[in-house]
Structure formats: C-alpha cells, structure tokens
PDB file of N, CA and C in Angstrom:
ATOM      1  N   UNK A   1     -27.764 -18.980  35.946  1.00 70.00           N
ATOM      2  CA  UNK A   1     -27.643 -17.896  35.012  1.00 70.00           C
ATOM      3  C   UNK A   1     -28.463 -18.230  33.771  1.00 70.00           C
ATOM      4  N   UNK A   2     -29.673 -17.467  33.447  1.00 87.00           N
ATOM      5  CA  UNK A   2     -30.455 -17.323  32.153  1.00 87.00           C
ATOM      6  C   UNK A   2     -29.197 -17.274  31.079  1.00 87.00           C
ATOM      7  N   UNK A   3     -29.676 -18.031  29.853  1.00 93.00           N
ATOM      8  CA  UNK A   3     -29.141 -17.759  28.983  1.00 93.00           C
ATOM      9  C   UNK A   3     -30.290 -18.284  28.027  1.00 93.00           C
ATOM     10  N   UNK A   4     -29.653 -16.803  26.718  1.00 96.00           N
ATOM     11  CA  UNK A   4     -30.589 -16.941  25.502  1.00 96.00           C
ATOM     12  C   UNK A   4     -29.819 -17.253  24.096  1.00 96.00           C
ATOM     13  N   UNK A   5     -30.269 -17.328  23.127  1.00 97.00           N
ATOM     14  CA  UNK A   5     -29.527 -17.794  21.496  1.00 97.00           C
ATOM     15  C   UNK A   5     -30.602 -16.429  21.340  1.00 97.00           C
ATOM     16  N   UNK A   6     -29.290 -15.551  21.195  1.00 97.00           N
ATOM     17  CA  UNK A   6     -29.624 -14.425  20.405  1.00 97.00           C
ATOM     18  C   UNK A   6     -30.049 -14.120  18.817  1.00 97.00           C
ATOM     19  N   UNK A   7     -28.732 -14.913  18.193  1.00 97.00           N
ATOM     20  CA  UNK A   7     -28.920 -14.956  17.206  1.00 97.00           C
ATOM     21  C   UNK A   7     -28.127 -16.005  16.400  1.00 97.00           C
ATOM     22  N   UNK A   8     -28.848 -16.681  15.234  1.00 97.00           N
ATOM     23  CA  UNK A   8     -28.065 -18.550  14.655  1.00 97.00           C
ATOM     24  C   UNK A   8     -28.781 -18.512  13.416  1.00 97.00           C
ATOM     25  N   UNK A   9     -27.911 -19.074  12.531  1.00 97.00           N
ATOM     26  CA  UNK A   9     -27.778 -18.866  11.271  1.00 97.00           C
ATOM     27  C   UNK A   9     -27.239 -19.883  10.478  1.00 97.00           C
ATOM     28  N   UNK A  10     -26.828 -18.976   9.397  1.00 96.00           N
ATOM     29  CA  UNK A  10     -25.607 -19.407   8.508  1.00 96.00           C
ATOM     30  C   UNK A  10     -24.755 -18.111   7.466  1.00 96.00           C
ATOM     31  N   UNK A  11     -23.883 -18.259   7.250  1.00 93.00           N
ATOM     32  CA  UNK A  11     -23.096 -17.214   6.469  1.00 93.00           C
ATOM     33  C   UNK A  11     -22.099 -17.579   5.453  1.00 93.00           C
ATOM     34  N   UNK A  12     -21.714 -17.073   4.466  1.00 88.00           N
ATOM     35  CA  UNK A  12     -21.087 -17.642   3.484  1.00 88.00           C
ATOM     36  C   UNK A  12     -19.935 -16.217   3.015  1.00 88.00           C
ATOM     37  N   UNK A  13     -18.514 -16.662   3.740  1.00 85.00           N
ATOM     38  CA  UNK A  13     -17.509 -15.870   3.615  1.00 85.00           C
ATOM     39  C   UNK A  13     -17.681 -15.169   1.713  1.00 85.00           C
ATOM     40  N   UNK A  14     -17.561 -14.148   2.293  1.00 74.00           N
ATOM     41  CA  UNK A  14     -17.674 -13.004   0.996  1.00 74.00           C
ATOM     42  C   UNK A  14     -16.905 -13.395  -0.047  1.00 74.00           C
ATOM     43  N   UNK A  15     -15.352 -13.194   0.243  1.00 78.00           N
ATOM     44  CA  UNK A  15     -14.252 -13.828  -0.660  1.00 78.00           C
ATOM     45  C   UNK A  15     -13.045 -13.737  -0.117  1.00 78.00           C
ATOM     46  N   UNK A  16     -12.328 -13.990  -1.210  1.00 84.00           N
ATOM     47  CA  UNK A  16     -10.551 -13.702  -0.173  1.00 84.00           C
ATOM     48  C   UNK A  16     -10.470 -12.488  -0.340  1.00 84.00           C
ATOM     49  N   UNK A  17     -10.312 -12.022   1.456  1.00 81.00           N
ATOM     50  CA  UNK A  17     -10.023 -10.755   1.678  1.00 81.00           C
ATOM     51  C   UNK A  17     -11.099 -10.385   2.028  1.00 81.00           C
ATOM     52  N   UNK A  18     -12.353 -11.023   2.120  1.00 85.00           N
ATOM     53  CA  UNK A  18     -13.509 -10.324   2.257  1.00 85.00           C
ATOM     54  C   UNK A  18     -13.838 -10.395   4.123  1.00 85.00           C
ATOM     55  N   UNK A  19     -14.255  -9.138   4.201  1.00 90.00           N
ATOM     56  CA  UNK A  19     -14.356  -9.853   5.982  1.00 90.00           C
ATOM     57  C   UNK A  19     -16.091  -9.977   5.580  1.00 90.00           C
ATOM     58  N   UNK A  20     -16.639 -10.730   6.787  1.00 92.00           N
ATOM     59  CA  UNK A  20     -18.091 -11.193   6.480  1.00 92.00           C
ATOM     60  C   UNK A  20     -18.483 -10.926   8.476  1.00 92.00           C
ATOM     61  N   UNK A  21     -19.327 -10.613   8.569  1.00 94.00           N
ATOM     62  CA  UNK A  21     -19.455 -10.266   9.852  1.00 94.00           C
ATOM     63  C   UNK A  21     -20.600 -10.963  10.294  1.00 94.00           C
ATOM     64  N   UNK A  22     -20.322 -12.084  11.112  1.00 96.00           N
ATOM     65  CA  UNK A  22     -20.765 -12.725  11.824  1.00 96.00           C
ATOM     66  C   UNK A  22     -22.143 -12.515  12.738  1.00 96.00           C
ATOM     67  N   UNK A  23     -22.024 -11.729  13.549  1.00 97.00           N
ATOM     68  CA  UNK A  23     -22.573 -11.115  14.721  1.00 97.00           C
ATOM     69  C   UNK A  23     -21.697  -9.740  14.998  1.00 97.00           C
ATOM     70  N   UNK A  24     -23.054  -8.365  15.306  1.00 97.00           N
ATOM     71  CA  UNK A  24     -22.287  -7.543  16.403  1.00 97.00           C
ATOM     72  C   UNK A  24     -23.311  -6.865  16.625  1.00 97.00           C
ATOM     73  N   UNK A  25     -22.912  -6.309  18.022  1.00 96.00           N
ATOM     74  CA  UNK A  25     -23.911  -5.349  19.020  1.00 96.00           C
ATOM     75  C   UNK A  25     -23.333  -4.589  19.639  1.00 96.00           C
ATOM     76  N   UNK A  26     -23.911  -3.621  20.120  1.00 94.00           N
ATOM     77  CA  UNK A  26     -23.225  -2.463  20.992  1.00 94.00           C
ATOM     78  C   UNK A  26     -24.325  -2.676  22.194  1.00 94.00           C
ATOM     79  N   UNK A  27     -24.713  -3.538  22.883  1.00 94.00           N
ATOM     80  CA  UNK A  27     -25.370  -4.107  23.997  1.00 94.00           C
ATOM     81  C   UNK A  27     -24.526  -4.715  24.743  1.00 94.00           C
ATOM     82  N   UNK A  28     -24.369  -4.200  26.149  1.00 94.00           N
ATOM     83  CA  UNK A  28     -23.433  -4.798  26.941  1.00 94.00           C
ATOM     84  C   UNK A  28     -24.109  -6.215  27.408  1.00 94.00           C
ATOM     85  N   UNK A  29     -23.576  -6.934  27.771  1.00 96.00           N
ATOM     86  CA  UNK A  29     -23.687  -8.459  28.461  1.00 96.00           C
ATOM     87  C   UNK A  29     -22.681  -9.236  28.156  1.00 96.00           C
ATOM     88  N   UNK A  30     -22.804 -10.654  28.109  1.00 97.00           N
ATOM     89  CA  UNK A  30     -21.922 -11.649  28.188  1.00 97.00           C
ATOM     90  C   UNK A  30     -21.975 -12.231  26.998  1.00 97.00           C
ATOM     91  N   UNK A  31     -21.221 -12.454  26.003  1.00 98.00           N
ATOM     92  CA  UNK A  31     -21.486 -13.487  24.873  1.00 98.00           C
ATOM     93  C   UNK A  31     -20.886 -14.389  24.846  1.00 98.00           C
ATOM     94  N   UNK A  32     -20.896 -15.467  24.428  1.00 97.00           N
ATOM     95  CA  UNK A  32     -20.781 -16.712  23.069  1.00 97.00           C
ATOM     96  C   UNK A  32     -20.566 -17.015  22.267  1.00 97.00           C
ATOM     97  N   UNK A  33     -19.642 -18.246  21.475  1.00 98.00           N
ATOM     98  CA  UNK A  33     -20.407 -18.144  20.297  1.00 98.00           C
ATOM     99  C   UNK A  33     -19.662 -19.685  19.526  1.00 98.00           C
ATOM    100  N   UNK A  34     -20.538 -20.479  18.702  1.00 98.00           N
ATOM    101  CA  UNK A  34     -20.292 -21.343  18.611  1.00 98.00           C
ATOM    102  C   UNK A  34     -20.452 -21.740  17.245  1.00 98.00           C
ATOM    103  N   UNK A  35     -19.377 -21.889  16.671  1.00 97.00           N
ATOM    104  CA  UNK A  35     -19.307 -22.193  15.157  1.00 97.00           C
ATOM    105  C   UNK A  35     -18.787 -23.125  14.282  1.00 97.00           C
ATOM    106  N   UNK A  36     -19.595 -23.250  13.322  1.00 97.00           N
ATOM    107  CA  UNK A  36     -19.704 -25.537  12.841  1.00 97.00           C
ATOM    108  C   UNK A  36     -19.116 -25.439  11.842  1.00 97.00           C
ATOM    109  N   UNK A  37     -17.814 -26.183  11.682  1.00 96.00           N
ATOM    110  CA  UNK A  37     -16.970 -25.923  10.624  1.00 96.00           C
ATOM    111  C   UNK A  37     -16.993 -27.069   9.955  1.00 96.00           C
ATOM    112  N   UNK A  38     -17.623 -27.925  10.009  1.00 95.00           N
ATOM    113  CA  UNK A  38     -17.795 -29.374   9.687  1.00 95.00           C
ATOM    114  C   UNK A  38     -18.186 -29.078   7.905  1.00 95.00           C
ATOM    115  N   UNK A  39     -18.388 -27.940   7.494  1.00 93.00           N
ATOM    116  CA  UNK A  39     -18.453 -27.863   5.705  1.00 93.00           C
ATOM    117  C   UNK A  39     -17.236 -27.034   5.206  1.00 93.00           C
ATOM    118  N   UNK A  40     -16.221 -27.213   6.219  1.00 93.00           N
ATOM    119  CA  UNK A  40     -14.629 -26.828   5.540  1.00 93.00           C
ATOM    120  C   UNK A  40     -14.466 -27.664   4.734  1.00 93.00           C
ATOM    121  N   UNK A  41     -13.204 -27.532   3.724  1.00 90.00           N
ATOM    122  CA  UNK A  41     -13.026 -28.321   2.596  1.00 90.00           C
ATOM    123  C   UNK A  41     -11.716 -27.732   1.875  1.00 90.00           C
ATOM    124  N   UNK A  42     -11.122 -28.659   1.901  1.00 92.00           N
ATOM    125  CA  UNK A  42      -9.382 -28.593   1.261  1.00 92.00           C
ATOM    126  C   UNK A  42      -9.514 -27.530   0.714  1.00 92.00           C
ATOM    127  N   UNK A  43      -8.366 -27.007   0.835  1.00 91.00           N
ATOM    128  CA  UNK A  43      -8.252 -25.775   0.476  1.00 91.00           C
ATOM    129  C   UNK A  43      -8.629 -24.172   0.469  1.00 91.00           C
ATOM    130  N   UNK A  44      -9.875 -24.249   1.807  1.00 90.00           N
ATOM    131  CA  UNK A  44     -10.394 -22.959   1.845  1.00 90.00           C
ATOM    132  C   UNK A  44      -9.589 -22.920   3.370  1.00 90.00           C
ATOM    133  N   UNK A  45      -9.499 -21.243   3.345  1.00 93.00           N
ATOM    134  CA  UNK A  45      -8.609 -20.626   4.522  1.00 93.00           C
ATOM    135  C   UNK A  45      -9.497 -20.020   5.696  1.00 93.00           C
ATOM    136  N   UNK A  46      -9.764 -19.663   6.418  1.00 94.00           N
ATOM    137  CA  UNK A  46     -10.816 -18.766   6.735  1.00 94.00           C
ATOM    138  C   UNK A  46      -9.898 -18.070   8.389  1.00 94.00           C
ATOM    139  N   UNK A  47      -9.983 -17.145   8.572  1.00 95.00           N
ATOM    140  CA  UNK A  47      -9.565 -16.473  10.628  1.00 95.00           C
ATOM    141  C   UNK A  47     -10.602 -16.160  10.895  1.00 95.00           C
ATOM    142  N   UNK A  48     -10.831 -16.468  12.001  1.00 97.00           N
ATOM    143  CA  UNK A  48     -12.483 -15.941  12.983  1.00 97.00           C
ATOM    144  C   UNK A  48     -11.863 -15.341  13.837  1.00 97.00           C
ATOM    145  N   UNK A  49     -11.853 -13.691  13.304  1.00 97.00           N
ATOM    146  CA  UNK A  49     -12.047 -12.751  14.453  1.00 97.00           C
ATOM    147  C   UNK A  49     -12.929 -12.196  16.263  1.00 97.00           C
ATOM    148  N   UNK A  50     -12.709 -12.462  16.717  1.00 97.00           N
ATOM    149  CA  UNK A  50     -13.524 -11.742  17.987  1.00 97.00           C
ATOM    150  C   UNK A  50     -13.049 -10.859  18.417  1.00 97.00           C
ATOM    151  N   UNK A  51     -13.998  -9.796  18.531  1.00 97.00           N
ATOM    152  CA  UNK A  51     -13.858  -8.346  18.782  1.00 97.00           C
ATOM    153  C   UNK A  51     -14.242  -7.793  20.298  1.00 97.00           C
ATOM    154  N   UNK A  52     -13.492  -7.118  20.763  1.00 96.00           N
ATOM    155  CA  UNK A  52     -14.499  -6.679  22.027  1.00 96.00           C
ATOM    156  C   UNK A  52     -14.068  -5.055  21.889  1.00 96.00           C
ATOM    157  N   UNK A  53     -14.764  -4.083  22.612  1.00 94.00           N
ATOM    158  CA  UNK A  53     -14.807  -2.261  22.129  1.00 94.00           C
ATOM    159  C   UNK A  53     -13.898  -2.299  23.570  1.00 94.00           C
ATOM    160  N   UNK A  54     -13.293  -1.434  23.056  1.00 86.00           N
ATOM    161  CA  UNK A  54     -11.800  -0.723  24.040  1.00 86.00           C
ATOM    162  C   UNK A  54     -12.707  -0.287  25.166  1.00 86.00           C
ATOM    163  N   UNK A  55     -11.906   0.053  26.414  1.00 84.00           N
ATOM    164  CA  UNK A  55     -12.562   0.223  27.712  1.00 84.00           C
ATOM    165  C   UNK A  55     -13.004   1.719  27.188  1.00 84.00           C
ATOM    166  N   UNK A  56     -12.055   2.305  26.348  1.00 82.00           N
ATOM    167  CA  UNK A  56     -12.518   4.250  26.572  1.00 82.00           C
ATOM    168  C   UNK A  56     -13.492   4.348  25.497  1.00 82.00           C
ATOM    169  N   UNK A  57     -13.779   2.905  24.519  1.00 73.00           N
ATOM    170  CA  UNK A  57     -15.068   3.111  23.845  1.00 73.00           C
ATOM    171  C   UNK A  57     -14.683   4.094  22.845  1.00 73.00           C
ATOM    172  N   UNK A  58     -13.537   3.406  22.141  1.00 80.00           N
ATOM    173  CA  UNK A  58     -12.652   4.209  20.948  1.00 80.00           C
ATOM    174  C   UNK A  58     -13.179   2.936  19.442  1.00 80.00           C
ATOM    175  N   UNK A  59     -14.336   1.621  19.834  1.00 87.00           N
ATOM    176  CA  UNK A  59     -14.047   1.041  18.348  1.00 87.00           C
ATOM    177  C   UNK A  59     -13.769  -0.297  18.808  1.00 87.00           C
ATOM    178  N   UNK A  60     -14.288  -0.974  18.510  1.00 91.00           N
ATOM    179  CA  UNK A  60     -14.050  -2.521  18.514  1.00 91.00           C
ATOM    180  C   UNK A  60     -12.388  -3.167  17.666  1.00 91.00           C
ATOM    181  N   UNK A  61     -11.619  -3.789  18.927  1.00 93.00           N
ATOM    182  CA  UNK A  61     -10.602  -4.287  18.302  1.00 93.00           C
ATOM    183  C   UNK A  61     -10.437  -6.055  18.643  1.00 93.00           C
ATOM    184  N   UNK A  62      -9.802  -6.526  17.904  1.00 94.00           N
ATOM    185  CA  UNK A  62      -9.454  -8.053  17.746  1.00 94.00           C
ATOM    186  C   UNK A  62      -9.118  -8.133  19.110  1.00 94.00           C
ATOM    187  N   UNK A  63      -9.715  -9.520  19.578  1.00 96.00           N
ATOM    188  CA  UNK A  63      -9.277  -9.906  21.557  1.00 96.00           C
ATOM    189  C   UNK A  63      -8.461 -11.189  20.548  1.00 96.00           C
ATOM    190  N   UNK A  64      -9.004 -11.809  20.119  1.00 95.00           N
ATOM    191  CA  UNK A  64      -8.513 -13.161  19.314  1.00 95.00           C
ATOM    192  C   UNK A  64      -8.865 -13.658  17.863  1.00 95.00           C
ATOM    193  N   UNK A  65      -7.890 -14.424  17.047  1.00 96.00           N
ATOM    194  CA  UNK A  65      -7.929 -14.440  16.041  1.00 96.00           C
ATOM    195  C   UNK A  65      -7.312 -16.404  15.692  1.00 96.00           C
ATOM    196  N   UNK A  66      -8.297 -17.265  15.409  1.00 97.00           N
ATOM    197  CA  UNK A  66      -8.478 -18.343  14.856  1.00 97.00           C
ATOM    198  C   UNK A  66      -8.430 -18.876  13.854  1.00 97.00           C
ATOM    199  N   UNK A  67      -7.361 -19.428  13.256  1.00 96.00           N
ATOM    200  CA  UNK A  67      -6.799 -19.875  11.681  1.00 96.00           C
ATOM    201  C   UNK A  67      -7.263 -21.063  11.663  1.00 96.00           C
ATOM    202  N   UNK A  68      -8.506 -21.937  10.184  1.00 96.00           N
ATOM    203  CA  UNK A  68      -8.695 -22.480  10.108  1.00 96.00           C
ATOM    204  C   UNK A  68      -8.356 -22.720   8.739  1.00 96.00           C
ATOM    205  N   UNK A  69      -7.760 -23.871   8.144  1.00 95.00           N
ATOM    206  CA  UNK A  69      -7.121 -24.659   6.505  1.00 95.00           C
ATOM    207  C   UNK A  69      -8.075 -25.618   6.724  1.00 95.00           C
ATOM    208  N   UNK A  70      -8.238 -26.030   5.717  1.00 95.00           N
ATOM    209  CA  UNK A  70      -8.613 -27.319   5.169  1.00 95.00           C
ATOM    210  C   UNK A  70      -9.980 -27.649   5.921  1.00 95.00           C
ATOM    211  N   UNK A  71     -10.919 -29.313   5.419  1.00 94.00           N
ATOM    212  CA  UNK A  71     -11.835 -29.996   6.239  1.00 94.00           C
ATOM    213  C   UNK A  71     -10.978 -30.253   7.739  1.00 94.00           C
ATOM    214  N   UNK A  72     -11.972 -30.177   8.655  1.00 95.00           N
ATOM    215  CA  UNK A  72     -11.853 -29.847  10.033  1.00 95.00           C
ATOM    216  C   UNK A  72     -12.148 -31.366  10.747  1.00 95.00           C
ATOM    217  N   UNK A  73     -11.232 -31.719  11.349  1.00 93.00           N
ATOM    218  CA  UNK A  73     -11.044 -32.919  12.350  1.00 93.00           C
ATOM    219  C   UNK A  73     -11.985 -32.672  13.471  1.00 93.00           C
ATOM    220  N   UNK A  74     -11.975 -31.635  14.097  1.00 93.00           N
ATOM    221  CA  UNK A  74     -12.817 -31.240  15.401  1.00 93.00           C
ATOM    222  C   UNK A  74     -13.463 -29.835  14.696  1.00 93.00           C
ATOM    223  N   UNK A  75     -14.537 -29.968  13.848  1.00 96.00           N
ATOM    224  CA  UNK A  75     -15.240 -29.065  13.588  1.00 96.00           C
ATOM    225  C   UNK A  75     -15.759 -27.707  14.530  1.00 96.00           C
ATOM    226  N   UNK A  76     -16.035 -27.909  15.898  1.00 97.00           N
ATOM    227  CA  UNK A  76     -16.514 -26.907  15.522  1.00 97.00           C
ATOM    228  C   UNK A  76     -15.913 -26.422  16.995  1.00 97.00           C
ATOM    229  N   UNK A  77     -15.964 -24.391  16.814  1.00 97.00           N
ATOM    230  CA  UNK A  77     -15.294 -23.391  16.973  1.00 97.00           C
ATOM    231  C   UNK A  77     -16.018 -22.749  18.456  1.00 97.00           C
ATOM    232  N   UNK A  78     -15.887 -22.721  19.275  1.00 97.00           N
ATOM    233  CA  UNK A  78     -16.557 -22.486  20.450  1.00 97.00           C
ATOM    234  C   UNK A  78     -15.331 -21.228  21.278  1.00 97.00           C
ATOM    235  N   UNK A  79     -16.154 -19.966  20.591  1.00 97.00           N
ATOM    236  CA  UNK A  79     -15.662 -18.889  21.507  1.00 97.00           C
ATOM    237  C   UNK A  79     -16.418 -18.612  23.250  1.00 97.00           C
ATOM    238  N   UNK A  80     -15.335 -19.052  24.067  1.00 96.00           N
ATOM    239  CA  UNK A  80     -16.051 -18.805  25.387  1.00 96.00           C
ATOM    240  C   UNK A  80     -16.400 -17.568  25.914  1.00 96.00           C
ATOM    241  N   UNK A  81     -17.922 -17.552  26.909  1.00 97.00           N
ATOM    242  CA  UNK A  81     -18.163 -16.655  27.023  1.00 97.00           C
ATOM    243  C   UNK A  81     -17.404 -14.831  27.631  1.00 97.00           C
ATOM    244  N   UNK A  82     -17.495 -14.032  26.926  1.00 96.00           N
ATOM    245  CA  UNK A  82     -16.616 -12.938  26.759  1.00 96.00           C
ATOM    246  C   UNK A  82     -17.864 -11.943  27.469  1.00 96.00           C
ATOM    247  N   UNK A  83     -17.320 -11.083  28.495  1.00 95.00           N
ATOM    248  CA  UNK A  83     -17.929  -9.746  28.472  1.00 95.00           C
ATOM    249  C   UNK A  83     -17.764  -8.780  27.991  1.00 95.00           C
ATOM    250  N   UNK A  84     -18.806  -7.653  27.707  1.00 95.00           N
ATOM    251  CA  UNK A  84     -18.477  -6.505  26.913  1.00 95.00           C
ATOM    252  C   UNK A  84     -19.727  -4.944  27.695  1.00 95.00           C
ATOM    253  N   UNK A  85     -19.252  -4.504  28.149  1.00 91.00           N
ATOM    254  CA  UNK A  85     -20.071  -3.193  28.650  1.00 91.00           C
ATOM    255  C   UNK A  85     -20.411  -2.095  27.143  1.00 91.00           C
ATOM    256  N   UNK A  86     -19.450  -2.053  25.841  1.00 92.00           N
ATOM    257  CA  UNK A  86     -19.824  -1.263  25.057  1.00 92.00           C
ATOM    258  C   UNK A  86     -19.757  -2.170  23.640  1.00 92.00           C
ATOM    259  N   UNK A  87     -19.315  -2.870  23.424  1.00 94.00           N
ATOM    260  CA  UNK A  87     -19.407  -3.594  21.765  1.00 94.00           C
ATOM    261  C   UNK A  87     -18.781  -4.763  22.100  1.00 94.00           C
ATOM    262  N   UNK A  88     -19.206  -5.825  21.159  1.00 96.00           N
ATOM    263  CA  UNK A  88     -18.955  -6.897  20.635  1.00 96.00           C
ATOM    264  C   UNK A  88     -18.809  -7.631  19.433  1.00 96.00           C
ATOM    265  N   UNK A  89     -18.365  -7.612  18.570  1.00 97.00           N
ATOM    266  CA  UNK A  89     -18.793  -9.064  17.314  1.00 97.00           C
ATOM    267  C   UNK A  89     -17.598  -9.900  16.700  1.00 97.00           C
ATOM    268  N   UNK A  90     -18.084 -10.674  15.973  1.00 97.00           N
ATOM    269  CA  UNK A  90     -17.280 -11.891  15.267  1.00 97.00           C
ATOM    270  C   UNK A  90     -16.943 -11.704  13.752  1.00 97.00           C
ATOM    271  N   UNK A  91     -15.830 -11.504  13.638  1.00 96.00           N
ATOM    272  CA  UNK A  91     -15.959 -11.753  11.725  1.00 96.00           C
ATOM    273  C   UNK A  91     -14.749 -12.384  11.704  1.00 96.00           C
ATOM    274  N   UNK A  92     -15.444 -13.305   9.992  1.00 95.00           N
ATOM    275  CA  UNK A  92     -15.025 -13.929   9.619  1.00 95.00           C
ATOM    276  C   UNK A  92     -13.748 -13.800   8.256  1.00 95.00           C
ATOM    277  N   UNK A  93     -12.803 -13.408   8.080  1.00 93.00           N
ATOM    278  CA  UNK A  93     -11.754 -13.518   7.156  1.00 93.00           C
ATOM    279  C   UNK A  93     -11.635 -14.481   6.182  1.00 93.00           C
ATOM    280  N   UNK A  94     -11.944 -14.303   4.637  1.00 91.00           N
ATOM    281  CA  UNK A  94     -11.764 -15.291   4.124  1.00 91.00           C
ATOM    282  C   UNK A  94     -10.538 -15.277   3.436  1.00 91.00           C
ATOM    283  N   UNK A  95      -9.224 -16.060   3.488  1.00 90.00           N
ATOM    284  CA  UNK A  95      -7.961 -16.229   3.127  1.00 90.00           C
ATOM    285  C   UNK A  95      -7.313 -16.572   1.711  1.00 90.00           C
ATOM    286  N   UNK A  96      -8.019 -17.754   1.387  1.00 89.00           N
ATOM    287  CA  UNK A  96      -7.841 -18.298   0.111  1.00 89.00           C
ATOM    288  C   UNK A  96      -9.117 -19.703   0.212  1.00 89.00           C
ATOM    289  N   UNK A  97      -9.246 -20.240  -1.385  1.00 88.00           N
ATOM    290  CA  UNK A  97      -9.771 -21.385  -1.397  1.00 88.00           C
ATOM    291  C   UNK A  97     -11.471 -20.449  -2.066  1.00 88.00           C
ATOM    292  N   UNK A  98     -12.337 -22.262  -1.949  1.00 84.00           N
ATOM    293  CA  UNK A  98     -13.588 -21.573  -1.993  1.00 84.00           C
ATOM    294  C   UNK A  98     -14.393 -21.848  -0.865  1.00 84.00           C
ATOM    295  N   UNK A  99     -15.010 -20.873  -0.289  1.00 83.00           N
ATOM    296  CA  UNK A  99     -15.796 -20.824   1.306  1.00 83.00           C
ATOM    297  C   UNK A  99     -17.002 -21.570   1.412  1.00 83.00           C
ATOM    298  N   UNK A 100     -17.236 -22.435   2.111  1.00 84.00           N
ATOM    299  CA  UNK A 100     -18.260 -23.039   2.252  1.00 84.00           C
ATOM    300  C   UNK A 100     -19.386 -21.988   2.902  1.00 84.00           C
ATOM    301  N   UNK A 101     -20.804 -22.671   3.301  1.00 91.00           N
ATOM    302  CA  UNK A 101     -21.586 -21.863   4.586  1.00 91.00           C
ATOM    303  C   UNK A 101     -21.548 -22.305   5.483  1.00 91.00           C
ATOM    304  N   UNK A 102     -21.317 -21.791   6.643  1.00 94.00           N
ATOM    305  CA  UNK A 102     -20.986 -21.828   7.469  1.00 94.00           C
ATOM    306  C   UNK A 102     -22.341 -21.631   8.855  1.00 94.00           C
ATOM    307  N   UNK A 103     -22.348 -22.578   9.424  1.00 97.00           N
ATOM    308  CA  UNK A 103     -23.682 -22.261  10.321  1.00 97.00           C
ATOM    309  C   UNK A 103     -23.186 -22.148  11.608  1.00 97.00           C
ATOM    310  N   UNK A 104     -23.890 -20.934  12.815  1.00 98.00           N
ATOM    311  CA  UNK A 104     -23.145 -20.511  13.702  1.00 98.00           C
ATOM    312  C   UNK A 104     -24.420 -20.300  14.982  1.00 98.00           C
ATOM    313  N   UNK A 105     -24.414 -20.054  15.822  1.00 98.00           N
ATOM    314  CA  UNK A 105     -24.931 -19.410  17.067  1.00 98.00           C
ATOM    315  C   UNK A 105     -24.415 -18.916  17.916  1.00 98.00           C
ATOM    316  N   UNK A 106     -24.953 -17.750  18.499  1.00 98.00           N
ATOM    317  CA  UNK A 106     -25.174 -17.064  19.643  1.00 98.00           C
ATOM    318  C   UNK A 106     -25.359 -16.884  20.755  1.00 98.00           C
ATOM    319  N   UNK A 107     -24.895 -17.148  21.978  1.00 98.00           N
ATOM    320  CA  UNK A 107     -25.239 -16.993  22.727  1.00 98.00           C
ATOM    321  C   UNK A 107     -25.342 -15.723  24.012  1.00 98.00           C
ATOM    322  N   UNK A 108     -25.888 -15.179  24.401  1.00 97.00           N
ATOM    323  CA  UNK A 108     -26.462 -14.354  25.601  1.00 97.00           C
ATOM    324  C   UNK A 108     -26.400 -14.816  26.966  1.00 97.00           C
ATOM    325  N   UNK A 109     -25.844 -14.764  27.865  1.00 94.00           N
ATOM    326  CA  UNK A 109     -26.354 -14.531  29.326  1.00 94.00           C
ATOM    327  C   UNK A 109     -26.396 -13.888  30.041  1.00 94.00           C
TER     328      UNK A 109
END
C-alpha cells in the first residue's frame, strides 16, 4: 500500500478554549496522523480531537478525543490509520497553561 505525507508542520494552540485545526479535507481515503508532544510543559492542557463526517454526510463529528497535562513521558501522539469516504480532520483544544508548538504529520494511503 502507497503511502504519502500529505501534509507536516507545526502549530501553536490559539488559546484556552481556542480550537486550532490541525488538518482537514473533504477527500475520501485513509488517514494518519502523528503528533510530537515532546515541547509539552507543566502546566499546559491541550485534547486532540479526531473527526470523521457522519455516514449521511451531515458534518464532521469527534470519533476520539485525547487529554494531554503536563511535559510528556511518551511524547508522541499517533492517531491510527482511519477511513473517511466524505471528511476528515484533527483539532487541537487548548485547556489551560501556555501552549507550546507543536510539530505534526500526515499521513495518506
């Protein structure tokens, strides 16, 4: 199975309360996604949303939701690959604290 890095970065949670959006597409395939938490730091909060679009294609809703506190023992965040025929993306929730940047990738197959 081909696979591509769609898209890899970095992002810097908006604020508390702020959602910050990661990745999203309305391209069906398979995604990924793999994210380096290794610049957490006491006291910042952050949930990493993943989204996938309802079968009747009513709107992207939460499949799963990932609570991260503090510097990170096992840094980093590896959403396994998910299918999607109508939408996909990732956002990020920032909770409390101050947000580091955060560097992430994409994957496609």
């Amino acid at each position: 199975m081909a696979q591509t890095v769609v898209a890899t970065g970095s992002f810097a949670v908006s604020s508390v309360g702020g959602t910050t959006t990661v990745f999203s597409t309305a391209t069906a395939g398979i995604y990924s996604a793999l994210i380096d938490l290794t610049s957490m730091v006491s006291g910042a909060n952050i949930n990493i949303n993943v989204n996938n679009c309802t079968i009747v294609a009513s709107g992207n809703i939460t499949v799963t939701q990932d609570n991260f506190s503090g510097a990170q023992t096992e840094p980093m965040f590896f959403q396994p690959p998910m299918h999607t025929n109508k939408g996909f993306s990732i956002t990020v929730v920032g909770s409390s604290g101050t947000f580091p940047t955060i560097p992430f990738e994409i994957t496609q197959f």
